[in-house]
Short mmCIF file of C-alpha atoms in Angstrom, two decimals:
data_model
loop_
_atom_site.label_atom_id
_atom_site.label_comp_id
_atom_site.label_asym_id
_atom_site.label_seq_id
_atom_site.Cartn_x
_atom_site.Cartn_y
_atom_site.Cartn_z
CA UNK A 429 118.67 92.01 102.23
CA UNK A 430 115.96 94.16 103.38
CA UNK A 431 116.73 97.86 104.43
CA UNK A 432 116.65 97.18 108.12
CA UNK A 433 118.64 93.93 107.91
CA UNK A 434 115.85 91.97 109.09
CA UNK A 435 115.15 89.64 106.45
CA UNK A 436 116.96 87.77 103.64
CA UNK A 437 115.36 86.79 100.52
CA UNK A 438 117.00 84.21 97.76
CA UNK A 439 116.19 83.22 94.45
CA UNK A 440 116.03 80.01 92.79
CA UNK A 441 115.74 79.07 89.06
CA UNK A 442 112.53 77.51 88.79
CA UNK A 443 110.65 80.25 90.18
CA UNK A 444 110.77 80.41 94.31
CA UNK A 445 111.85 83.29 96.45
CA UNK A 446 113.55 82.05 99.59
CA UNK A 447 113.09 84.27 102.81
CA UNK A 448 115.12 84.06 106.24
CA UNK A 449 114.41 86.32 108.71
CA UNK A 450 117.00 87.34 111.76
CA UNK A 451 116.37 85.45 115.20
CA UNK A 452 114.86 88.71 117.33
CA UNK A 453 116.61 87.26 120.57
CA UNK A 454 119.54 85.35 118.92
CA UNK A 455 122.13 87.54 117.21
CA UNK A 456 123.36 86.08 113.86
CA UNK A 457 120.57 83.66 113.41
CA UNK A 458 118.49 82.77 110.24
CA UNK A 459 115.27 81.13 110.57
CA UNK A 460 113.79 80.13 107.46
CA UNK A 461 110.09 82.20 106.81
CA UNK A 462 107.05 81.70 104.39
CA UNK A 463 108.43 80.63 100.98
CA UNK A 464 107.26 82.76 98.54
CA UNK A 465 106.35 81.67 94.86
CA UNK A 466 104.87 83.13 92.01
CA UNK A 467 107.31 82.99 88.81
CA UNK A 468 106.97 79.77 87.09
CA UNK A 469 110.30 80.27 85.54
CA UNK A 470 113.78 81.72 86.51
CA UNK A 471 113.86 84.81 89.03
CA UNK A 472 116.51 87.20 87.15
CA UNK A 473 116.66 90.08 89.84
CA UNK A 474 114.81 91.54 92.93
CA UNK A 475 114.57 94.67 94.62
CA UNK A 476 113.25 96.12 98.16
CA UNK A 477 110.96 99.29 98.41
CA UNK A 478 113.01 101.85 100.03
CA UNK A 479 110.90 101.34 103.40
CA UNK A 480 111.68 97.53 103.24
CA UNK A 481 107.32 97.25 103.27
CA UNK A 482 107.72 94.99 100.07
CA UNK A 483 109.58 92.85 97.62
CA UNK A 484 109.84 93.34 94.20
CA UNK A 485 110.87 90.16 91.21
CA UNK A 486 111.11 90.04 87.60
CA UNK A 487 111.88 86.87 85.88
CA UNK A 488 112.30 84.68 82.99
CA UNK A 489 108.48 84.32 83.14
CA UNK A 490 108.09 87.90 81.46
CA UNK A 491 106.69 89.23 84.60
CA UNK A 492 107.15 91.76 87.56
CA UNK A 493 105.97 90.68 90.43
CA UNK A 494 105.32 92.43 93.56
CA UNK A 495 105.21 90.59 97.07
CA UNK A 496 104.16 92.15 100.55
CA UNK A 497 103.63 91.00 103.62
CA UNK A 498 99.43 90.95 103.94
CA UNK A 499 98.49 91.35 107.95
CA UNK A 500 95.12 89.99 109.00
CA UNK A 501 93.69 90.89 112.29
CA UNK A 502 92.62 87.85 113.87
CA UNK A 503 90.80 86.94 117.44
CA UNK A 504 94.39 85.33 118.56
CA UNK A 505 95.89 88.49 117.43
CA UNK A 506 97.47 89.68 113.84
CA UNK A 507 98.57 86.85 111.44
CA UNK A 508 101.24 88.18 108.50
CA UNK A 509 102.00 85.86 105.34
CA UNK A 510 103.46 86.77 102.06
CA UNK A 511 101.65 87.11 99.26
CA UNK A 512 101.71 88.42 95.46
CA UNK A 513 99.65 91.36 95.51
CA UNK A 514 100.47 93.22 91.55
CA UNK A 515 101.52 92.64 88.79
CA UNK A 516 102.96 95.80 87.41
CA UNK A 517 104.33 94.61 84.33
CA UNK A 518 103.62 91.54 81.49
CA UNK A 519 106.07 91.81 79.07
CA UNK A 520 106.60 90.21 75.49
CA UNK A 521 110.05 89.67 76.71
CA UNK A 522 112.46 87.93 79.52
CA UNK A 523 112.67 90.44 82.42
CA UNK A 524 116.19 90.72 83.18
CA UNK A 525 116.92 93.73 85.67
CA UNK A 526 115.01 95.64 88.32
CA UNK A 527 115.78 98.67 90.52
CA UNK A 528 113.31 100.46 93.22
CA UNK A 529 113.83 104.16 92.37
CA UNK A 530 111.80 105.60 95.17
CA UNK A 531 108.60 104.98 96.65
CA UNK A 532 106.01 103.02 94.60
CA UNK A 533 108.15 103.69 91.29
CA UNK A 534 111.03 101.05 89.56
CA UNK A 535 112.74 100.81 86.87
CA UNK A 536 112.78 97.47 84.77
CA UNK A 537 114.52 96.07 81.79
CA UNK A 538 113.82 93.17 79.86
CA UNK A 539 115.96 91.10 76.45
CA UNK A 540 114.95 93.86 74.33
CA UNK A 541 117.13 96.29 76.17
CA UNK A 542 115.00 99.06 77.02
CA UNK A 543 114.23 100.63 80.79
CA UNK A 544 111.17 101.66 81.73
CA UNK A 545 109.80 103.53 84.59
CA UNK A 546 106.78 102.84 86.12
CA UNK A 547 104.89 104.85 89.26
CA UNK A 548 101.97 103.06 91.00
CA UNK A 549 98.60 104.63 90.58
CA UNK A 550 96.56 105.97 93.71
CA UNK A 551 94.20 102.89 93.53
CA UNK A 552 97.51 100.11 94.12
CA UNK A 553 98.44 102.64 97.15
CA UNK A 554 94.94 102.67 98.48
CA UNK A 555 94.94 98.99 98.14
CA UNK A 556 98.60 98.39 99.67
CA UNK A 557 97.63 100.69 102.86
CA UNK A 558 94.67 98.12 103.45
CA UNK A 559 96.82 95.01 103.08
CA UNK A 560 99.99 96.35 105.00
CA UNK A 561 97.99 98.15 107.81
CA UNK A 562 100.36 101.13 107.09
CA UNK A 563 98.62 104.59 107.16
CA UNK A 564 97.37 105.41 103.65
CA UNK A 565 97.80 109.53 104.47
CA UNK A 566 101.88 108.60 105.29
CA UNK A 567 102.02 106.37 101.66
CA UNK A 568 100.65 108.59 100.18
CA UNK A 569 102.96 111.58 100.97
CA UNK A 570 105.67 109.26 100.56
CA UNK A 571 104.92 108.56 97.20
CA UNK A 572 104.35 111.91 96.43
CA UNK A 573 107.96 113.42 98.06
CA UNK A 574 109.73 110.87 96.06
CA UNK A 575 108.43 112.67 92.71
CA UNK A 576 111.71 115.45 92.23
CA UNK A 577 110.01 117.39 89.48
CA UNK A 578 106.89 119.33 89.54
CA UNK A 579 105.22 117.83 92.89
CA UNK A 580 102.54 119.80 92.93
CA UNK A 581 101.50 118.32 89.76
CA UNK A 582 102.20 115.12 90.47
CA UNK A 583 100.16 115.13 93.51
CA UNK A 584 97.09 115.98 91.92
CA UNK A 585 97.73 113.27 89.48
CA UNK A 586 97.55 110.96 92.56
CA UNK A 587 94.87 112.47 93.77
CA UNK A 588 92.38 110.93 91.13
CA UNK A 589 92.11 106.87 90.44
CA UNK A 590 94.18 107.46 86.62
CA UNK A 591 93.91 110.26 84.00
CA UNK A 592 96.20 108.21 82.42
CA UNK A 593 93.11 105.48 81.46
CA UNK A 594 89.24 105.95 80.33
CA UNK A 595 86.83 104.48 83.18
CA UNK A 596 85.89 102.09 80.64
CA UNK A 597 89.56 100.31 80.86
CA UNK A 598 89.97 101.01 84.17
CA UNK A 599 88.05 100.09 87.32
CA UNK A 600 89.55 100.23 90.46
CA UNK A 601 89.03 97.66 93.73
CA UNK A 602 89.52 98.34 96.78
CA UNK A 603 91.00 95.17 98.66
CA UNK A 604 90.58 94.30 102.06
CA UNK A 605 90.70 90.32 102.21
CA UNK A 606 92.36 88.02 100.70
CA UNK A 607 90.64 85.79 98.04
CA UNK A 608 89.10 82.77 99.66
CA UNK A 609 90.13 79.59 97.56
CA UNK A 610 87.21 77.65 96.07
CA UNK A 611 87.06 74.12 96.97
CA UNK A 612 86.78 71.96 93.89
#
């Protein structure tokens, strides 16, 4: 269930994610929403961000997947659908367990039966700000206060794209449309 209550999301074996969301003027009714996909084998666990802004999945598929809702200003007005905007982690084994531990950072485990603990880089917040609509100066001090030790540091650390890779394995995008599909 999402932090505010509003939605539901279920997971099926072959791969789906199943979202409800609450009826704004009926009290205790479901309607279902945009069926998301994405794992082409069994969902094992998800997890909301803290803020309820987006959906995180790992599966049998050896992947962790991460789903938001992408808002498109239109003529008619703002159209929202779900999509899969990361991939934070291909593994070499079944993904197993998940767990949002703050603000852009989770903790995953797979069959091998080791956690780890990954933070988004300054590029994937930059990117989620332009997908979400949410103000990238509030993300980005969110994602900062959620780092306990040595802040200061960290927040230079998000201050640049990644010291973490060389510019010849990294290069960031900057999204702000979704990926037209070619016809064939």
């Amino acid at each position: 269930m999402a932090p505010d209550g509003s939605m539901i999301v279920a997971h099926a074996f072959h791969g789906a994610l199943h979202l409800w969301s609450r009826g704004p003027d009926r009290e205790g009714e479901w309607s279902p929403a945009v069926v998301m996909s994405g794992h082409f084998n069994a969902v094992q666990d998800l997890s909301w961000d803290p803020e309820g802004e987006y959906l995180l999945s790992v599966g049998s598929d050896q992947t962790t997947r991460l789903l938001t809702p992408w808002k498109q200003k239109r003529k008619d007005g703002t159209q929202t659908s779900w999509h899969e905007i990361s991939r934070p982690q291909i593994h070499g084994y079944d993904m197993q367990c998940l767990a949002a531990v703050g603000r852009f950072r989770f903790v995953s485990g797979a069959d091998e039966k080791v956690l780890r603990v990954f933070r988004a880089p300054r590029n994937f917040v930059e990117n989620f700000a332009n997908i979400s609509g949410a103000p990238l100066d509030k993300l980005l001090a969110s994602a900062v206060s959620d780092l306990a030790t040595k802040a200061t540091e960290q927040q230079e650390q998000l201050s640049c794209v990644s010291d973490q890779y060389r510019e010849t394995y990294f290069h960031p995008l900057n999204l702000t449309a979704r990926r037209q599909s070619r016809a064939a």
